[in-house]
Coordinates of C-alpha atoms in Angstrom, one line a residue:
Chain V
X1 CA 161.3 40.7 113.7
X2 CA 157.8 38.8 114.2
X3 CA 155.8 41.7 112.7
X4 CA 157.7 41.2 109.8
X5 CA 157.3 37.8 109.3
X6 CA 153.9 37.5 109.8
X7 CA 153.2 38.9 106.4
X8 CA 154.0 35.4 105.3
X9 CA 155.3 36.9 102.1
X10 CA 158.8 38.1 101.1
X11 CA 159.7 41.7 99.4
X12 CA 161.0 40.0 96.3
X13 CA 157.4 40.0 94.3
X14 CA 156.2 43.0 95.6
X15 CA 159.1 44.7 94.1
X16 CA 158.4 43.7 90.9
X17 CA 154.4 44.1 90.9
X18 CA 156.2 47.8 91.7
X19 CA 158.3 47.6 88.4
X20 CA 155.0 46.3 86.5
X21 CA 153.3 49.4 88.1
X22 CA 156.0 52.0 87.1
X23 CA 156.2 50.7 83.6
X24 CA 152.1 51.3 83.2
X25 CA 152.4 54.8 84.7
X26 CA 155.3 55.7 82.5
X27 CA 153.1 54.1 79.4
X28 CA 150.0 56.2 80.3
X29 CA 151.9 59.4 81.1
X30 CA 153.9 59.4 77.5
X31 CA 150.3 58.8 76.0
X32 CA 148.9 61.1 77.8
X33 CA 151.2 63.6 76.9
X34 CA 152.4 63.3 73.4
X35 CA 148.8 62.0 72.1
X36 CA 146.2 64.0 74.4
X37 CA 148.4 67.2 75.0
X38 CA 150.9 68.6 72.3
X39 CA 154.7 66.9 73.5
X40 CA 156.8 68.9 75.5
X41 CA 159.6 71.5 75.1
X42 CA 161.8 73.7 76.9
X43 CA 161.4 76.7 74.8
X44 CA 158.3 77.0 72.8
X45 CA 155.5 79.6 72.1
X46 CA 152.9 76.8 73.1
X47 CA 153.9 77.4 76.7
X48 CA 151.7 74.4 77.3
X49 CA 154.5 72.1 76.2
X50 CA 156.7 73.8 79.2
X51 CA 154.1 72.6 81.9
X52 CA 154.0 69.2 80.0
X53 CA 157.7 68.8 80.4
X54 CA 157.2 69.7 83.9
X55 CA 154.8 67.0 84.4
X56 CA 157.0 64.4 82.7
X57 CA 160.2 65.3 84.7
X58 CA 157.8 64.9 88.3
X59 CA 156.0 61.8 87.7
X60 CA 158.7 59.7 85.8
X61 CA 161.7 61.6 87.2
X62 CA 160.7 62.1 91.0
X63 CA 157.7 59.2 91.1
X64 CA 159.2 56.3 89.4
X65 CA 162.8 56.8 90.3
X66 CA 162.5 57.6 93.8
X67 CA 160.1 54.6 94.5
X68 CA 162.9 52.4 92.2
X69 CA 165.8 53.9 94.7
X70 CA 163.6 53.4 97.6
X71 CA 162.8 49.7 95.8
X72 CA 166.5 49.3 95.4
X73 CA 167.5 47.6 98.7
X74 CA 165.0 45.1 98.1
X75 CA 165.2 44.6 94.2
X76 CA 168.8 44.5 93.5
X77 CA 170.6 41.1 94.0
X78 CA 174.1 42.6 95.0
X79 CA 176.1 43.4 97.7
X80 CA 175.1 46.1 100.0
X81 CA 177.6 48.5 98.7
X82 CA 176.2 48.5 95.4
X83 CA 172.6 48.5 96.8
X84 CA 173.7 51.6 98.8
X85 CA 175.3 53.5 95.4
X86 CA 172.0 52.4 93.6
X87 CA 169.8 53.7 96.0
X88 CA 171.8 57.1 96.1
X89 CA 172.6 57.3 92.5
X90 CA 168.5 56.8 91.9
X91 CA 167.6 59.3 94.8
X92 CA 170.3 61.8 93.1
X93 CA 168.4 61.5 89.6
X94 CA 164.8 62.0 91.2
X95 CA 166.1 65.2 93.0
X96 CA 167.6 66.4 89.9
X97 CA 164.5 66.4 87.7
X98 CA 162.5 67.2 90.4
X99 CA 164.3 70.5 90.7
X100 CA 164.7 71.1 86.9
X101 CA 160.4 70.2 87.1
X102 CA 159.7 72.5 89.6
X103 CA 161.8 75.1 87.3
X104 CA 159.7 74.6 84.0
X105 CA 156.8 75.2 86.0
X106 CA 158.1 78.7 87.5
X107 CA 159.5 79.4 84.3
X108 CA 155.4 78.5 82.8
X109 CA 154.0 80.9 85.5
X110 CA 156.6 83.3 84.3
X111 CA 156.1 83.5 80.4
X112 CA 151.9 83.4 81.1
X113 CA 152.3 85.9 83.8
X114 CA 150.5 83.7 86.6
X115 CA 151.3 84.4 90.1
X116 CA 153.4 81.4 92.0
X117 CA 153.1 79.5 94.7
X118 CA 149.0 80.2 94.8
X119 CA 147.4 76.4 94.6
X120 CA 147.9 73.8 97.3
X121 CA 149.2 71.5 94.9
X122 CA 152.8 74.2 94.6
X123 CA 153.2 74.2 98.2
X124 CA 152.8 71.1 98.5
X125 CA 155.4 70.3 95.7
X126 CA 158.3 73.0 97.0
X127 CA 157.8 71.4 100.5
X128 CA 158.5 68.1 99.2
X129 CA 161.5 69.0 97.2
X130 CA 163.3 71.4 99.8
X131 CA 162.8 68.0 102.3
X132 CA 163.8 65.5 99.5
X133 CA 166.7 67.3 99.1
X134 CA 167.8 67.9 103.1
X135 CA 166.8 63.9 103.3
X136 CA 169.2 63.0 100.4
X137 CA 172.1 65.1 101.5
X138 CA 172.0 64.1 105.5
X139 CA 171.8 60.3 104.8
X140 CA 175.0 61.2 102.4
X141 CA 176.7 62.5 105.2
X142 CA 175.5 60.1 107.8
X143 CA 175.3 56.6 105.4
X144 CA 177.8 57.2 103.0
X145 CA 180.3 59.7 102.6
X146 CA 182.2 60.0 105.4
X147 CA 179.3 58.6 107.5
X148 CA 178.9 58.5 110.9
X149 CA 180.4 55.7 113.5
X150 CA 178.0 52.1 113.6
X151 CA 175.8 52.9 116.6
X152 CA 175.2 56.5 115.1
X153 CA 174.1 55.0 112.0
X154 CA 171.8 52.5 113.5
X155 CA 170.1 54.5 116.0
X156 CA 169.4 57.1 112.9
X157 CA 168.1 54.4 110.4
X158 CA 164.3 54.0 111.6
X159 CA 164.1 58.1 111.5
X160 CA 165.9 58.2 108.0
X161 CA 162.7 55.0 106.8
X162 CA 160.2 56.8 108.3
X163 CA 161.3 60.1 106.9
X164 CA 161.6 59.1 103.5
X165 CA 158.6 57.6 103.3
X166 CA 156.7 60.6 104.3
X167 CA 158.4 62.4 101.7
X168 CA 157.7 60.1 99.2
X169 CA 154.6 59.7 100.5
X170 CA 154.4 64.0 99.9
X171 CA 155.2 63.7 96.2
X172 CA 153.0 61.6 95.7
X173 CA 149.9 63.3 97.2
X174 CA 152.0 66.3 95.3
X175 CA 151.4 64.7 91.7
X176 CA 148.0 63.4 92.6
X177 CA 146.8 67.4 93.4
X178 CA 148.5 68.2 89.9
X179 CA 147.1 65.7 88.2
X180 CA 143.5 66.9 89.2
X181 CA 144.6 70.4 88.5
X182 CA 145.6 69.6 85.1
X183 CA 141.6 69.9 84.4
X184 CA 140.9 73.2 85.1
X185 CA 137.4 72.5 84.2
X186 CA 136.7 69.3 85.1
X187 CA 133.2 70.2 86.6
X188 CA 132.5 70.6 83.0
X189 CA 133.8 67.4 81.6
X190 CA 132.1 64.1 80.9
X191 CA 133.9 60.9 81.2
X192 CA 135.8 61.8 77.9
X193 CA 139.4 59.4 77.1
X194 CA 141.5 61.9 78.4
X195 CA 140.0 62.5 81.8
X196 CA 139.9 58.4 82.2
X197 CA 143.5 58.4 81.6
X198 CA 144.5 61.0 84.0
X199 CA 142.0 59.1 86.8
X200 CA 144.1 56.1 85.8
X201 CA 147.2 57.1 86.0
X202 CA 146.4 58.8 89.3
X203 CA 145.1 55.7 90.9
X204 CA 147.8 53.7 90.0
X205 CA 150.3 56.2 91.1
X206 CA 148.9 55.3 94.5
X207 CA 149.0 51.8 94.3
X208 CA 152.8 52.4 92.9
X209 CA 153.4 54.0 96.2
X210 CA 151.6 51.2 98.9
X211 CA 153.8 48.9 97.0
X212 CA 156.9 50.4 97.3
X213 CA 156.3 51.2 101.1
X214 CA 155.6 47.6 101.1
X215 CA 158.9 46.6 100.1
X216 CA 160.4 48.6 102.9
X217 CA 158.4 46.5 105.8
X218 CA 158.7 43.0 103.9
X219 CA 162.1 41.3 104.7
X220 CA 164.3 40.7 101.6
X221 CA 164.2 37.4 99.8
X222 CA 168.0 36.9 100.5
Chain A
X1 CA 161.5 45.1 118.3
X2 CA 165.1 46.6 117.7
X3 CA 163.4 48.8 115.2
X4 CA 160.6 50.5 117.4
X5 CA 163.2 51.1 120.7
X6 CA 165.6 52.7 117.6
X7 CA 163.3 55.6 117.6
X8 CA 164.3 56.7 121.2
X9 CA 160.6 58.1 121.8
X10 CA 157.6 56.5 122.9
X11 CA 154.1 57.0 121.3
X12 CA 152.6 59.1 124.0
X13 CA 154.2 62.5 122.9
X14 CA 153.0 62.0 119.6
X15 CA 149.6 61.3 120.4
X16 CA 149.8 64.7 121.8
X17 CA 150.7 66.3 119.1
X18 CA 147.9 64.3 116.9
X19 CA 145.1 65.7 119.2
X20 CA 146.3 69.7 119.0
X21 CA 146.6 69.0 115.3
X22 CA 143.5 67.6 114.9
X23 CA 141.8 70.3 116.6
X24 CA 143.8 72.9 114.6
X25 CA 142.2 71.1 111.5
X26 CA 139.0 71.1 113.3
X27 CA 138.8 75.3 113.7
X28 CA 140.5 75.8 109.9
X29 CA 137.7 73.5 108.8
X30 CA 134.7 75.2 110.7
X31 CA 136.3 79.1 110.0
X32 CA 136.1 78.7 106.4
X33 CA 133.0 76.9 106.0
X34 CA 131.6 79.3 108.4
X35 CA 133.1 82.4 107.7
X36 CA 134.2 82.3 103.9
X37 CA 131.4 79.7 103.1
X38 CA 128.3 80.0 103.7
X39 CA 127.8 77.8 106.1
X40 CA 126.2 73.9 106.0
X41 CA 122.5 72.6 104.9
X42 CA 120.9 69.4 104.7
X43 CA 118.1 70.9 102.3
X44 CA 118.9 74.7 100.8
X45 CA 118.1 76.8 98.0
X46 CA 121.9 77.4 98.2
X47 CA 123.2 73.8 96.9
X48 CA 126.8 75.0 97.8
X49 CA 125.5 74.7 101.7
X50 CA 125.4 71.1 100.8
X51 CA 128.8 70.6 99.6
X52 CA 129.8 72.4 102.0
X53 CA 128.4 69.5 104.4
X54 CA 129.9 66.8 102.6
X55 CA 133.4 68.7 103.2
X56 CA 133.1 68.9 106.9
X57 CA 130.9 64.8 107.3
X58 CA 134.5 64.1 105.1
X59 CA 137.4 66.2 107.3
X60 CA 135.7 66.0 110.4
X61 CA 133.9 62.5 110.4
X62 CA 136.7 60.7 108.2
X63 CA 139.7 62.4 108.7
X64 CA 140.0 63.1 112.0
X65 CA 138.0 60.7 113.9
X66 CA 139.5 58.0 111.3
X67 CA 143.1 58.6 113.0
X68 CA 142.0 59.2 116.1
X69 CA 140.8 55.9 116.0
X70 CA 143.9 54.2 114.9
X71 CA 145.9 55.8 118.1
X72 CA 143.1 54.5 120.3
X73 CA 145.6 52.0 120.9
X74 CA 148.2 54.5 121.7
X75 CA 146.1 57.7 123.2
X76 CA 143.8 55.6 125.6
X77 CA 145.2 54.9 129.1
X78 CA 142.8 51.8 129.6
X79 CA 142.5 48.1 129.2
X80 CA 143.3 46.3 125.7
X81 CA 139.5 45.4 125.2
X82 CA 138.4 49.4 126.1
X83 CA 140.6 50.3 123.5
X84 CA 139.7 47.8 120.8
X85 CA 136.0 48.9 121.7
X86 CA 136.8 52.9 121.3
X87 CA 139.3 51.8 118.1
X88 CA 136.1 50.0 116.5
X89 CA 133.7 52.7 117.6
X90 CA 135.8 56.0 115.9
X91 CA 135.9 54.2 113.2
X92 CA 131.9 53.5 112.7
X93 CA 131.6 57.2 113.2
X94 CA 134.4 58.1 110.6
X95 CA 132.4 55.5 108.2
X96 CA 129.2 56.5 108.9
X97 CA 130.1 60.2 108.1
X98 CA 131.9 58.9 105.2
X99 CA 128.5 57.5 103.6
X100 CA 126.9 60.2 104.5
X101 CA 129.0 62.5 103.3
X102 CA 129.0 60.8 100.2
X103 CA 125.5 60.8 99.6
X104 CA 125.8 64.7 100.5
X105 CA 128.1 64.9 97.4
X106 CA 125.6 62.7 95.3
X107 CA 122.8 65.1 95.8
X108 CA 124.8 68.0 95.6
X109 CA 125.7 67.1 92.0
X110 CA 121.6 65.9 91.1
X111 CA 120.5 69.0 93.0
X112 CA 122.7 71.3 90.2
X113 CA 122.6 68.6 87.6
X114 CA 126.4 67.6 87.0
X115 CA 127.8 64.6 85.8
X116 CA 128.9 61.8 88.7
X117 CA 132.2 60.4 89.3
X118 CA 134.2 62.5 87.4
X119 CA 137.0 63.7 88.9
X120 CA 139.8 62.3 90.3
X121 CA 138.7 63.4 93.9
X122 CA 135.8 61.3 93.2
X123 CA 137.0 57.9 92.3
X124 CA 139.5 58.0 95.2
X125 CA 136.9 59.0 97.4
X126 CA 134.2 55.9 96.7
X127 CA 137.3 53.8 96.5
X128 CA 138.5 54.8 100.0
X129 CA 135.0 54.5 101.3
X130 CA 134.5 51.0 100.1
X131 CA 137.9 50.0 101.8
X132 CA 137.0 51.6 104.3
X133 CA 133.8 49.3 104.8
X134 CA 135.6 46.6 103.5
X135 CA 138.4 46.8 106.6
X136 CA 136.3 47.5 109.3
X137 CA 134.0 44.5 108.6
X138 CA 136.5 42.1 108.0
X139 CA 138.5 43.8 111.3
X140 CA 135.0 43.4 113.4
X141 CA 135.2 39.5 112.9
X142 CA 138.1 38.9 112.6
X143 CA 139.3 41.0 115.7
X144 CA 136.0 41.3 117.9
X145 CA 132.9 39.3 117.3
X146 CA 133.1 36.3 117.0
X147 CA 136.8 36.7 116.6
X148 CA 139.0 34.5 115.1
X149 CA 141.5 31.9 116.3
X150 CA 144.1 33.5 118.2
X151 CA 146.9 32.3 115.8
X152 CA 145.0 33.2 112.9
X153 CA 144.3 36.7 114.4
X154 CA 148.1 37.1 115.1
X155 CA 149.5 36.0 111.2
X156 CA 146.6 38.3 110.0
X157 CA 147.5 41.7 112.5
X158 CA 149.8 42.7 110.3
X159 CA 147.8 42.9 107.3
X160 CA 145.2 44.5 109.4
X161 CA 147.7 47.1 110.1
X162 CA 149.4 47.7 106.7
X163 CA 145.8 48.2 104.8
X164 CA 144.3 50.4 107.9
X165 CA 147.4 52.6 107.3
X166 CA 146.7 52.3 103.3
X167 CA 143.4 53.1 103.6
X168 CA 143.9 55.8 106.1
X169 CA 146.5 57.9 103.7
X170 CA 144.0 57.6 100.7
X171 CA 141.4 58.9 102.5
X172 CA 144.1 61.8 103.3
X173 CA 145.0 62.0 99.5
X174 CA 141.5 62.2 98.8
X175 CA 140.9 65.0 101.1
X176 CA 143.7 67.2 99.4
X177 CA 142.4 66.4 96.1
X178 CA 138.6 67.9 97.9
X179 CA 140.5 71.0 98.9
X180 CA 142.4 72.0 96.0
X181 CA 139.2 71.2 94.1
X182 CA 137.1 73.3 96.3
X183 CA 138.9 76.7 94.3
X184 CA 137.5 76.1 90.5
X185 CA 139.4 79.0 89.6
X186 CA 142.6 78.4 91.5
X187 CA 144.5 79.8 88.9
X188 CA 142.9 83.1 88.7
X189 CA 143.3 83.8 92.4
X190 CA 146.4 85.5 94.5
X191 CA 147.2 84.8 98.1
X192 CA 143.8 85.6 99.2
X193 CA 142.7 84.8 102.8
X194 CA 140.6 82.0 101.7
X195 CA 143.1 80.4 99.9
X196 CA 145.5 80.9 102.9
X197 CA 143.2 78.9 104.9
X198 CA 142.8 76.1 102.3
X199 CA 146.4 75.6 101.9
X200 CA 147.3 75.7 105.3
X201 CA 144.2 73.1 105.9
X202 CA 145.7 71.0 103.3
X203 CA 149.3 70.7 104.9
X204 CA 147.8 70.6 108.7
X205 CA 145.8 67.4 107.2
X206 CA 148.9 65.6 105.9
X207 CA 151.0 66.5 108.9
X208 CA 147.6 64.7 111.5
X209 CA 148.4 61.8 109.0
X210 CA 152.1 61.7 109.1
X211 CA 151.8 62.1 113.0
X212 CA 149.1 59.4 113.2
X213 CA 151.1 56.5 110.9
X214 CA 153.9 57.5 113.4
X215 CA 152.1 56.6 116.6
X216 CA 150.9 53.2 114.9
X217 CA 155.0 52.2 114.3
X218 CA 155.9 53.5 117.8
X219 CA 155.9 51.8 121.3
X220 CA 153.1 52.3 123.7
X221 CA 154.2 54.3 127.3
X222 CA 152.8 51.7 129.2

């Protein structure tokens, strides 16, 4: 493909500014959390610690391991197979704690006694999850187990790309929105060390995310 | 390209759809300002007339006449040159709201005395906006006057592509971050009409953008 080669560059050092990315996020994130904000629990009477692990399970569970399962076919030096299984296995581990996430974050609402689903950032986040999972479980079906005759498969893969880049592309304008709602009164604050790192994480969330869709354009260095 | 024809649709239809979700946008935007708002002000007593001009300069003037210019290429049934001209002249409109729009949001915040560049709304927004510049500069000389070499113009196309798009989502990102920002007490509130309308803006917007990335990746109809 010309337009691909044209980029003069191949996916294999993208992938791991992408890994260098991830590891940041996941740094700032864990500070973030266990330094600015008080850890994180499942049962707790600081029901702030609920939300926290809520946060934790979207940004390095759905975030970082779907963009590393999305990375996959471009990252792993194996045979396709065990790209495919690694691609999967990630994908299945991102939908996992996204669905536990979304969970802690009902169960939150619950023991406060806030009303669901009210901000754009929750709709935007059960939208993303409900499509996550449909994307996961048809390219099972139609990729892996039984999957679907050759031609099928082909004539399916540039909607199944495009697809799960927009819904990767969804969480994460999904965990941008919560990061800004995590200051509910951030009209009120100065440039104080938490809300730099919570900027900071957010912009490079969005870099994480134009470098993993870069990986999927850019031809593989093998 | 075996990847474009794989999508069994050509660009036209979705073009379609762009334009009657851009005007969808166009009415949410101008029924809540309107309506729930009070309405837009260059100079008012009622600062929150201001904002409210820097929201529609931003949805309006960046959002939607940003993609419209990127499916110039796709939408316009004219010569290649007609279409580069309408491509770079959306796009000095969408910038030229931008900065505007910008500025709206500066004197908004002297006018009622809050600290600058606080949020994260804001530093994805002056980011975009330089980008913004920064693309359409480097796109006017390299692609239009004087132009560049016509190998040179080729090897750099698809970068030109692949940051348009880039810059094009984060201005979409930023625009969710503006809504969801625009309810200070988000948490507080129920499914009120207002919010409604917000929400629905908010998933309308990243729909125009999913539609508009599509067009770009598909081929033309002529």
């Amino acid at each position: 493909m010309a337009f691909k080669r044209n980029f003069n560059i191949m996916a294999r050092p993208v992938t791991l500014l992408g890994h260098l990315v991830a590891i940041s996020i996941a740094v700032l994130i864990l500070v973030w959390i266990l330094h600015f904000r008080e850890g994180v629990a499942f049962k707790s009477d600081n029901k702030l610690k609920i939300l926290n692990l809520h946060v934790l399970l979207m940004v390095i569970g759905l975030i970082l391991f779907g963009g590393q399962a999305i990375m996959a076919y471009k990252s792993i030096p194996a045979k396709k197979y065990w790209r495919k299984v690694v691609h999967l296995g990630l994908h299945a581990i991102a939908l996992a704690a996204a669905i536990f996430g979304i969970c802690m974050s009902f169960k939150f609402h619950h023991d406060i006694q806030l009303t669901n689903l009210v901000s754009l950032h929750s709709w935007f986040g059960l939208i993303t999850v409900c499509l996550y999972g449909l994307q996961w479980v048809v390219g099972f079906f139609t990729y892996f187990f039984p999957g679907a005759e050759s031609r099928r498969r082909a004539s399916l893969m540039p909607w199944h790309v495009y697809f799960g880049i927009f819904v990767f592309l969804m969480a994460t304008c999904t965990a941008e929105l919560g990061l800004l709602q995590s200051l509910d009164t951030w009209f009120l604050l100065g440039h104080t060390q938490e809300n730099l790192i919570i900027n900071f994480t957010g912009l490079l969330i969005f870099l994480y995310a134009a470098t993993v869709v870069l990986t999927v354009i850019l031809p593989p260095l093998y």
